[in-house]
């Protein structure tokens, strides 16, 4: 079985690749979609918090790949449906590709033999859609991640694995907590050989809730609730 | 209405119908953000109260609106549809809750509502400027939040109220003003209650 990952130059991919290296997980294929945008600078406070959560947000994906001397294929765009990318994936005979961004998968790429696996920051079907961790923190005091095989629906794919996490005790939910919980779940899936088990739970697409981008008032309530005892 | 550089809650400063706000990756600014939100909402409520003369409750206002609405049954008219659903729910019929979900999604995705839709809820025109429809959708969202405490309804309600505040000078009809005043009061009440429940200081 061949397992690969598609990385993009964002915090989620930073957490993915750094934790993969830290945990000595071997992947058969690394694809890096890189539009060479300027790297964002982060405050010392955010950097320290990211290190507490197992990755360094100040280290770019590219520098991590180069410093670890990893073999990877780089494309100068961030578009998951690009024909050049699709052709490459087809040629590489990859069974599972871990998705980290690059757009909504269209039918052409979904029709490939390769299964795309998304680590969604919400326990589906209850929490589908966007910014689910904020809603989950407000409703339940925790959040979770679901690994599922992507299909044409929104967060309706077959479930491979789910894990819940306590709410954070810091304010950097978008930048650090989100990539942290996804990457922790990714490492568990890889180390426990979940792909090889081939056990999935099918979803009923009509079940559960779809959430939309959280309004900043509710976002503030969620974050302030996280740090109220600090 | 207060505005300006010192105002942290700045989401209502541009015309949100013309230039919709996506609310992506908004900055965390601490308790002062919530205080600023509350200050703005209260300021708007004060301004509206000056224009408002009626003391009727929301239920009476809506009933009068339904009664005075042109009695021709226009199947594709969104205002008619929303009024019908409001009336149904008042009478204990909740069969159209799924339609509320349809229009919640439409607003979240497009941030605009047309005035007419076909039976599959596809837009029949590009007239997005009829503010009453947004006000009535928010009445439905307010009702659904009261029934379920599902914060997805409060989430969209906040966004629609932001847009309506950004268009406040265009809300001149007395009925719309009354309903909007009621919406804002309830929104603030919901937010305060949620803050108290979650141990967050907003006052």
PDB file of C-alpha atoms in Angstrom, chain A:
ATOM      1  CA  UNK A   1       0.000   0.000   0.000  1.00  0.00           C
ATOM      2  CA  UNK A   2       1.333   3.433  -0.947  1.00  0.00           C
ATOM      3  CA  UNK A   3       0.530   6.418   1.215  1.00  0.00           C
ATOM      4  CA  UNK A   4       1.353   9.996   0.334  1.00  0.00           C
ATOM      5  CA  UNK A   5       0.620  13.551   1.395  1.00  0.00           C
ATOM      6  CA  UNK A   6      -0.146  16.783  -0.431  1.00  0.00           C
ATOM      7  CA  UNK A   7       1.288  19.772   1.419  1.00  0.00           C
ATOM      8  CA  UNK A   8       0.610  23.479   0.960  1.00  0.00           C
ATOM      9  CA  UNK A   9       2.525  26.419   2.503  1.00  0.00           C
ATOM     10  CA  UNK A  10       0.243  26.883   5.537  1.00  0.00           C
ATOM     11  CA  UNK A  11       0.189  26.136   9.269  1.00  0.00           C
ATOM     12  CA  UNK A  12      -1.668  22.866   8.880  1.00  0.00           C
ATOM     13  CA  UNK A  13       0.967  21.466   6.532  1.00  0.00           C
ATOM     14  CA  UNK A  14       3.738  22.706   8.816  1.00  0.00           C
ATOM     15  CA  UNK A  15       2.216  20.720  11.691  1.00  0.00           C
ATOM     16  CA  UNK A  16       1.685  17.667   9.470  1.00  0.00           C
ATOM     17  CA  UNK A  17       5.200  17.408   8.075  1.00  0.00           C
ATOM     18  CA  UNK A  18       6.998  18.312  11.300  1.00  0.00           C
ATOM     19  CA  UNK A  19       5.087  15.732  13.334  1.00  0.00           C
ATOM     20  CA  UNK A  20       5.507  13.093  10.615  1.00  0.00           C
ATOM     21  CA  UNK A  21       9.276  13.606  10.873  1.00  0.00           C
ATOM     22  CA  UNK A  22       9.264  13.704  14.658  1.00  0.00           C
ATOM     23  CA  UNK A  23       7.377  10.397  14.791  1.00  0.00           C
ATOM     24  CA  UNK A  24       9.579   8.706  12.197  1.00  0.00           C
ATOM     25  CA  UNK A  25       6.649   7.948   9.945  1.00  0.00           C
ATOM     26  CA  UNK A  26       7.647   7.072   6.407  1.00  0.00           C
ATOM     27  CA  UNK A  27       5.534   8.160   3.481  1.00  0.00           C
ATOM     28  CA  UNK A  28       5.815   6.896  -0.075  1.00  0.00           C
ATOM     29  CA  UNK A  29       5.068  10.203  -1.752  1.00  0.00           C
ATOM     30  CA  UNK A  30       5.283  13.867  -0.764  1.00  0.00           C
ATOM     31  CA  UNK A  31       3.739  16.459  -3.045  1.00  0.00           C
ATOM     32  CA  UNK A  32       4.211  20.153  -2.282  1.00  0.00           C
ATOM     33  CA  UNK A  33       1.918  22.724  -3.877  1.00  0.00           C
ATOM     34  CA  UNK A  34       3.854  25.966  -3.532  1.00  0.00           C
ATOM     35  CA  UNK A  35       2.798  29.340  -4.883  1.00  0.00           C
ATOM     36  CA  UNK A  36       5.877  30.924  -3.225  1.00  0.00           C
ATOM     37  CA  UNK A  37       3.876  33.488  -1.317  1.00  0.00           C
ATOM     38  CA  UNK A  38       5.785  35.385   1.371  1.00  0.00           C
ATOM     39  CA  UNK A  39       5.879  33.567   4.702  1.00  0.00           C
ATOM     40  CA  UNK A  40       3.939  35.240   7.490  1.00  0.00           C
ATOM     41  CA  UNK A  41       5.818  36.384  10.572  1.00  0.00           C
ATOM     42  CA  UNK A  42       4.534  35.262  13.962  1.00  0.00           C
ATOM     43  CA  UNK A  43       4.891  36.724  17.428  1.00  0.00           C
ATOM     44  CA  UNK A  44       7.148  35.008  19.946  1.00  0.00           C
ATOM     45  CA  UNK A  45       4.062  34.115  21.967  1.00  0.00           C
ATOM     46  CA  UNK A  46       2.501  32.197  19.078  1.00  0.00           C
ATOM     47  CA  UNK A  47       5.797  30.480  18.243  1.00  0.00           C
ATOM     48  CA  UNK A  48       6.216  29.322  21.852  1.00  0.00           C
ATOM     49  CA  UNK A  49       2.660  28.003  21.968  1.00  0.00           C
ATOM     50  CA  UNK A  50       3.155  26.114  18.722  1.00  0.00           C
ATOM     51  CA  UNK A  51       6.249  24.431  20.181  1.00  0.00           C
ATOM     52  CA  UNK A  52       4.224  23.384  23.223  1.00  0.00           C
ATOM     53  CA  UNK A  53       1.837  21.789  20.726  1.00  0.00           C
ATOM     54  CA  UNK A  54       4.569  19.833  19.002  1.00  0.00           C
ATOM     55  CA  UNK A  55       5.482  21.919  15.972  1.00  0.00           C
ATOM     56  CA  UNK A  56       7.224  25.211  15.180  1.00  0.00           C
ATOM     57  CA  UNK A  57       4.966  27.598  13.300  1.00  0.00           C
ATOM     58  CA  UNK A  58       7.929  29.769  12.299  1.00  0.00           C
ATOM     59  CA  UNK A  59       9.462  26.987  10.184  1.00  0.00           C
ATOM     60  CA  UNK A  60       8.177  26.928   6.618  1.00  0.00           C
ATOM     61  CA  UNK A  61       7.124  23.696   4.942  1.00  0.00           C
ATOM     62  CA  UNK A  62       9.832  24.193   2.326  1.00  0.00           C
ATOM     63  CA  UNK A  63      12.600  24.609   4.909  1.00  0.00           C
ATOM     64  CA  UNK A  64      11.425  21.492   6.766  1.00  0.00           C
ATOM     65  CA  UNK A  65      11.451  19.439   3.559  1.00  0.00           C
ATOM     66  CA  UNK A  66      14.894  20.696   2.578  1.00  0.00           C
ATOM     67  CA  UNK A  67      16.461  20.367   6.029  1.00  0.00           C
ATOM     68  CA  UNK A  68      15.217  16.800   6.370  1.00  0.00           C
ATOM     69  CA  UNK A  69      16.514  16.054   2.859  1.00  0.00           C
ATOM     70  CA  UNK A  70      13.183  14.543   1.909  1.00  0.00           C
ATOM     71  CA  UNK A  71      12.283  13.569  -1.632  1.00  0.00           C
ATOM     72  CA  UNK A  72       9.296  15.544  -2.762  1.00  0.00           C
ATOM     73  CA  UNK A  73       7.621  16.765  -5.943  1.00  0.00           C
ATOM     74  CA  UNK A  74       6.923  20.478  -6.036  1.00  0.00           C
ATOM     75  CA  UNK A  75       4.330  22.231  -8.180  1.00  0.00           C
ATOM     76  CA  UNK A  76       4.300  26.036  -8.585  1.00  0.00           C
ATOM     77  CA  UNK A  77       0.589  26.429  -7.895  1.00  0.00           C
ATOM     78  CA  UNK A  78      -2.029  25.666  -5.248  1.00  0.00           C
ATOM     79  CA  UNK A  79      -4.826  24.047  -7.205  1.00  0.00           C
ATOM     80  CA  UNK A  80      -5.832  20.517  -6.322  1.00  0.00           C
ATOM     81  CA  UNK A  81      -7.667  20.113  -9.644  1.00  0.00           C
ATOM     82  CA  UNK A  82      -4.768  21.099 -11.851  1.00  0.00           C
ATOM     83  CA  UNK A  83      -4.392  18.604 -14.733  1.00  0.00           C
ATOM     84  CA  UNK A  84      -0.627  18.400 -14.343  1.00  0.00           C
ATOM     85  CA  UNK A  85      -1.063  17.404 -10.691  1.00  0.00           C
ATOM     86  CA  UNK A  86      -3.798  14.903 -11.509  1.00  0.00           C
ATOM     87  CA  UNK A  87      -1.578  13.290 -14.164  1.00  0.00           C
ATOM     88  CA  UNK A  88       1.290  13.008 -11.679  1.00  0.00           C
ATOM     89  CA  UNK A  89      -0.903  11.419  -9.008  1.00  0.00           C
ATOM     90  CA  UNK A  90      -2.215   8.911 -11.539  1.00  0.00           C
ATOM     91  CA  UNK A  91       1.305   7.917 -12.561  1.00  0.00           C
ATOM     92  CA  UNK A  92       2.438   7.350  -8.985  1.00  0.00           C
ATOM     93  CA  UNK A  93      -0.193   4.714  -8.106  1.00  0.00           C
ATOM     94  CA  UNK A  94      -0.818   6.069  -4.640  1.00  0.00           C
ATOM     95  CA  UNK A  95      -3.501   4.333  -2.597  1.00  0.00           C
ATOM     96  CA  UNK A  96      -4.145   7.080  -0.054  1.00  0.00           C
ATOM     97  CA  UNK A  97      -3.226  10.751  -0.327  1.00  0.00           C
ATOM     98  CA  UNK A  98      -3.523  12.923   2.773  1.00  0.00           C
ATOM     99  CA  UNK A  99      -5.154  16.206   1.787  1.00  0.00           C
ATOM    100  CA  UNK A 100      -4.182  19.505   3.398  1.00  0.00           C
ATOM    101  CA  UNK A 101      -5.823  22.070   1.144  1.00  0.00           C
ATOM    102  CA  UNK A 102      -5.792  23.443  -2.382  1.00  0.00           C
ATOM    103  CA  UNK A 103      -9.480  23.737  -3.147  1.00  0.00           C
ATOM    104  CA  UNK A 104     -12.597  21.630  -3.463  1.00  0.00           C
ATOM    105  CA  UNK A 105     -12.019  18.311  -5.192  1.00  0.00           C
ATOM    106  CA  UNK A 106     -13.816  18.121  -8.533  1.00  0.00           C
ATOM    107  CA  UNK A 107     -15.093  14.958 -10.175  1.00  0.00           C
ATOM    108  CA  UNK A 108     -11.990  14.360 -12.310  1.00  0.00           C
ATOM    109  CA  UNK A 109      -9.694  14.008  -9.311  1.00  0.00           C
ATOM    110  CA  UNK A 110     -12.309  12.166  -7.275  1.00  0.00           C
ATOM    111  CA  UNK A 111     -12.577   9.603 -10.080  1.00  0.00           C
ATOM    112  CA  UNK A 112      -8.942   8.566  -9.646  1.00  0.00           C
ATOM    113  CA  UNK A 113      -8.104   5.260  -7.983  1.00  0.00           C
ATOM    114  CA  UNK A 114      -6.270   7.231  -5.285  1.00  0.00           C
ATOM    115  CA  UNK A 115      -8.368   7.930  -2.193  1.00  0.00           C
ATOM    116  CA  UNK A 116      -8.014  11.410  -0.724  1.00  0.00           C
ATOM    117  CA  UNK A 117      -8.156  11.582   3.049  1.00  0.00           C
ATOM    118  CA  UNK A 118      -9.163  14.758   4.822  1.00  0.00           C
ATOM    119  CA  UNK A 119      -8.677  15.477   8.513  1.00  0.00           C
ATOM    120  CA  UNK A 120     -11.716  17.587   9.288  1.00  0.00           C
ATOM    121  CA  UNK A 121     -11.705  19.513  12.614  1.00  0.00           C
ATOM    122  CA  UNK A 122     -15.120  18.348  13.724  1.00  0.00           C
ATOM    123  CA  UNK A 123     -16.793  15.101  14.781  1.00  0.00           C
ATOM    124  CA  UNK A 124     -19.103  14.305  11.890  1.00  0.00           C
ATOM    125  CA  UNK A 125     -21.970  14.093  11.232  1.00  0.00           C
ATOM    126  CA  UNK A 126     -22.738  16.431  14.141  1.00  0.00           C
ATOM    127  CA  UNK A 127     -20.149  19.012  13.098  1.00  0.00           C
ATOM    128  CA  UNK A 128     -19.773  19.352   9.352  1.00  0.00           C
ATOM    129  CA  UNK A 129     -18.771  22.523   7.515  1.00  0.00           C
ATOM    130  CA  UNK A 130     -16.603  25.396   8.598  1.00  0.00           C
ATOM    131  CA  UNK A 131     -14.880  26.481  11.836  1.00  0.00           C
ATOM    132  CA  UNK A 132     -16.484  23.540  13.603  1.00  0.00           C
ATOM    133  CA  UNK A 133     -14.109  23.603  16.544  1.00  0.00           C
ATOM    134  CA  UNK A 134     -15.532  26.919  17.745  1.00  0.00           C
ATOM    135  CA  UNK A 135     -19.097  25.582  17.728  1.00  0.00           C
ATOM    136  CA  UNK A 136     -17.981  22.404  19.454  1.00  0.00           C
ATOM    137  CA  UNK A 137     -16.086  24.345  22.123  1.00  0.00           C
ATOM    138  CA  UNK A 138     -19.167  26.460  22.850  1.00  0.00           C
ATOM    139  CA  UNK A 139     -21.599  23.542  22.812  1.00  0.00           C
ATOM    140  CA  UNK A 140     -19.561  20.723  24.317  1.00  0.00           C
ATOM    141  CA  UNK A 141     -16.437  22.215  25.875  1.00  0.00           C
ATOM    142  CA  UNK A 142     -14.251  20.149  23.570  1.00  0.00           C
ATOM    143  CA  UNK A 143     -13.649  19.498  19.894  1.00  0.00           C
ATOM    144  CA  UNK A 144     -12.602  16.662  17.620  1.00  0.00           C
ATOM    145  CA  UNK A 145     -11.203  15.529  14.307  1.00  0.00           C
ATOM    146  CA  UNK A 146     -12.598  13.112  11.758  1.00  0.00           C
ATOM    147  CA  UNK A 147     -10.449  11.423   9.136  1.00  0.00           C
ATOM    148  CA  UNK A 148     -12.593  10.528   6.157  1.00  0.00           C
ATOM    149  CA  UNK A 149     -12.263   9.586   2.516  1.00  0.00           C
ATOM    150  CA  UNK A 150     -13.301  12.585   0.468  1.00  0.00           C
ATOM    151  CA  UNK A 151     -16.279  12.434  -1.867  1.00  0.00           C
ATOM    152  CA  UNK A 152     -18.355  15.007  -3.773  1.00  0.00           C
ATOM    153  CA  UNK A 153     -20.328  15.955  -0.664  1.00  0.00           C
ATOM    154  CA  UNK A 154     -19.316  18.386   2.072  1.00  0.00           C
ATOM    155  CA  UNK A 155     -17.771  16.336   4.902  1.00  0.00           C
ATOM    156  CA  UNK A 156     -19.948  13.338   4.071  1.00  0.00           C
ATOM    157  CA  UNK A 157     -17.246  10.817   3.151  1.00  0.00           C
ATOM    158  CA  UNK A 158     -16.655   7.404   4.715  1.00  0.00           C
ATOM    159  CA  UNK A 159     -15.190   7.758   8.189  1.00  0.00           C
ATOM    160  CA  UNK A 160     -11.846   6.140   8.928  1.00  0.00           C
ATOM    161  CA  UNK A 161     -11.124   7.508  12.384  1.00  0.00           C
ATOM    162  CA  UNK A 162     -12.301  10.040  14.940  1.00  0.00           C
ATOM    163  CA  UNK A 163     -10.659  11.582  17.985  1.00  0.00           C
ATOM    164  CA  UNK A 164     -11.819  14.156  20.515  1.00  0.00           C
ATOM    165  CA  UNK A 165      -9.624  16.758  22.180  1.00  0.00           C
ATOM    166  CA  UNK A 166     -10.058  19.011  25.196  1.00  0.00           C
ATOM    167  CA  UNK A 167     -10.527  22.702  24.452  1.00  0.00           C
ATOM    168  CA  UNK A 168      -7.293  24.711  24.429  1.00  0.00           C
ATOM    169  CA  UNK A 169      -6.053  26.930  27.249  1.00  0.00           C
ATOM    170  CA  UNK A 170      -4.720  29.599  24.894  1.00  0.00           C
ATOM    171  CA  UNK A 171      -6.178  31.986  22.327  1.00  0.00           C
ATOM    172  CA  UNK A 172      -4.462  30.809  19.145  1.00  0.00           C
ATOM    173  CA  UNK A 173      -7.195  28.507  17.953  1.00  0.00           C
ATOM    174  CA  UNK A 174      -6.980  29.223  14.212  1.00  0.00           C
ATOM    175  CA  UNK A 175      -3.195  29.319  14.030  1.00  0.00           C
ATOM    176  CA  UNK A 176      -2.202  26.541  16.440  1.00  0.00           C
ATOM    177  CA  UNK A 177      -5.052  24.512  17.975  1.00  0.00           C
ATOM    178  CA  UNK A 178      -6.621  23.664  14.587  1.00  0.00           C
ATOM    179  CA  UNK A 179      -3.392  22.370  12.983  1.00  0.00           C
ATOM    180  CA  UNK A 180      -2.423  20.701  16.261  1.00  0.00           C
ATOM    181  CA  UNK A 181      -5.545  18.556  16.621  1.00  0.00           C
ATOM    182  CA  UNK A 182      -5.533  17.593  12.946  1.00  0.00           C
ATOM    183  CA  UNK A 183      -1.865  16.623  12.994  1.00  0.00           C
ATOM    184  CA  UNK A 184      -2.195  14.631  16.231  1.00  0.00           C
ATOM    185  CA  UNK A 185      -5.020  12.655  14.639  1.00  0.00           C
ATOM    186  CA  UNK A 186      -2.981  12.174  11.469  1.00  0.00           C
ATOM    187  CA  UNK A 187      -0.090  10.679  13.450  1.00  0.00           C
ATOM    188  CA  UNK A 188      -2.443   8.288  15.266  1.00  0.00           C
ATOM    189  CA  UNK A 189      -3.968   7.179  11.978  1.00  0.00           C
ATOM    190  CA  UNK A 190      -0.542   6.567  10.448  1.00  0.00           C
ATOM    191  CA  UNK A 191       1.045   4.881  13.468  1.00  0.00           C
ATOM    192  CA  UNK A 192      -1.976   2.634  14.027  1.00  0.00           C
ATOM    193  CA  UNK A 193      -2.064   1.606  10.379  1.00  0.00           C
ATOM    194  CA  UNK A 194      -5.673   2.699  10.024  1.00  0.00           C
ATOM    195  CA  UNK A 195      -5.439   2.827   6.220  1.00  0.00           C
ATOM    196  CA  UNK A 196      -4.431  -0.827   6.061  1.00  0.00           C
ATOM    197  CA  UNK A 197      -7.441  -1.890   8.155  1.00  0.00           C
ATOM    198  CA  UNK A 198      -9.794  -0.656   5.436  1.00  0.00           C
ATOM    199  CA  UNK A 199     -12.657  -0.354   7.923  1.00  0.00           C
ATOM    200  CA  UNK A 200     -14.924   2.579   7.260  1.00  0.00           C
ATOM    201  CA  UNK A 201     -18.174   3.902   8.685  1.00  0.00           C
ATOM    202  CA  UNK A 202     -20.510   5.176   6.035  1.00  0.00           C
ATOM    203  CA  UNK A 203     -22.309   8.422   6.718  1.00  0.00           C
ATOM    204  CA  UNK A 204     -25.901   9.308   5.984  1.00  0.00           C
ATOM    205  CA  UNK A 205     -25.435  12.681   4.244  1.00  0.00           C
ATOM    206  CA  UNK A 206     -28.777  13.914   5.577  1.00  0.00           C
ATOM    207  CA  UNK A 207     -27.745  13.463   9.185  1.00  0.00           C
ATOM    208  CA  UNK A 208     -26.066  16.016  11.392  1.00  0.00           C
ATOM    209  CA  UNK A 209     -25.453  19.720  11.033  1.00  0.00           C
ATOM    210  CA  UNK A 210     -23.546  21.913   8.622  1.00  0.00           C
ATOM    211  CA  UNK A 211     -21.977  24.974  10.181  1.00  0.00           C
ATOM    212  CA  UNK A 212     -20.829  28.170   8.464  1.00  0.00           C
ATOM    213  CA  UNK A 213     -17.931  30.496   9.237  1.00  0.00           C
ATOM    214  CA  UNK A 214     -18.299  31.579  12.826  1.00  0.00           C
ATOM    215  CA  UNK A 215     -19.263  35.168  13.548  1.00  0.00           C
ATOM    216  CA  UNK A 216     -16.538  37.031  15.498  1.00  0.00           C
ATOM    217  CA  UNK A 217     -18.846  37.593  18.491  1.00  0.00           C
ATOM    218  CA  UNK A 218     -19.322  33.837  18.923  1.00  0.00           C
ATOM    219  CA  UNK A 219     -15.648  33.259  18.180  1.00  0.00           C
ATOM    220  CA  UNK A 220     -14.720  35.601  21.004  1.00  0.00           C
ATOM    221  CA  UNK A 221     -17.119  33.840  23.374  1.00  0.00           C
ATOM    222  CA  UNK A 222     -15.499  30.498  22.516  1.00  0.00           C
ATOM    223  CA  UNK A 223     -11.940  31.766  22.985  1.00  0.00           C
ATOM    224  CA  UNK A 224     -12.684  33.682  26.173  1.00  0.00           C
ATOM    225  CA  UNK A 225     -14.354  30.568  27.556  1.00  0.00           C
ATOM    226  CA  UNK A 226     -11.149  28.634  26.841  1.00  0.00           C
ATOM    227  CA  UNK A 227      -8.960  31.025  28.831  1.00  0.00           C
ATOM    228  CA  UNK A 228     -11.358  32.061  31.581  1.00  0.00           C
ATOM    229  CA  UNK A 229      -9.593  29.986  34.217  1.00  0.00           C
ATOM    230  CA  UNK A 230      -6.099  30.935  33.155  1.00  0.00           C
TER     231      UNK A 230
END
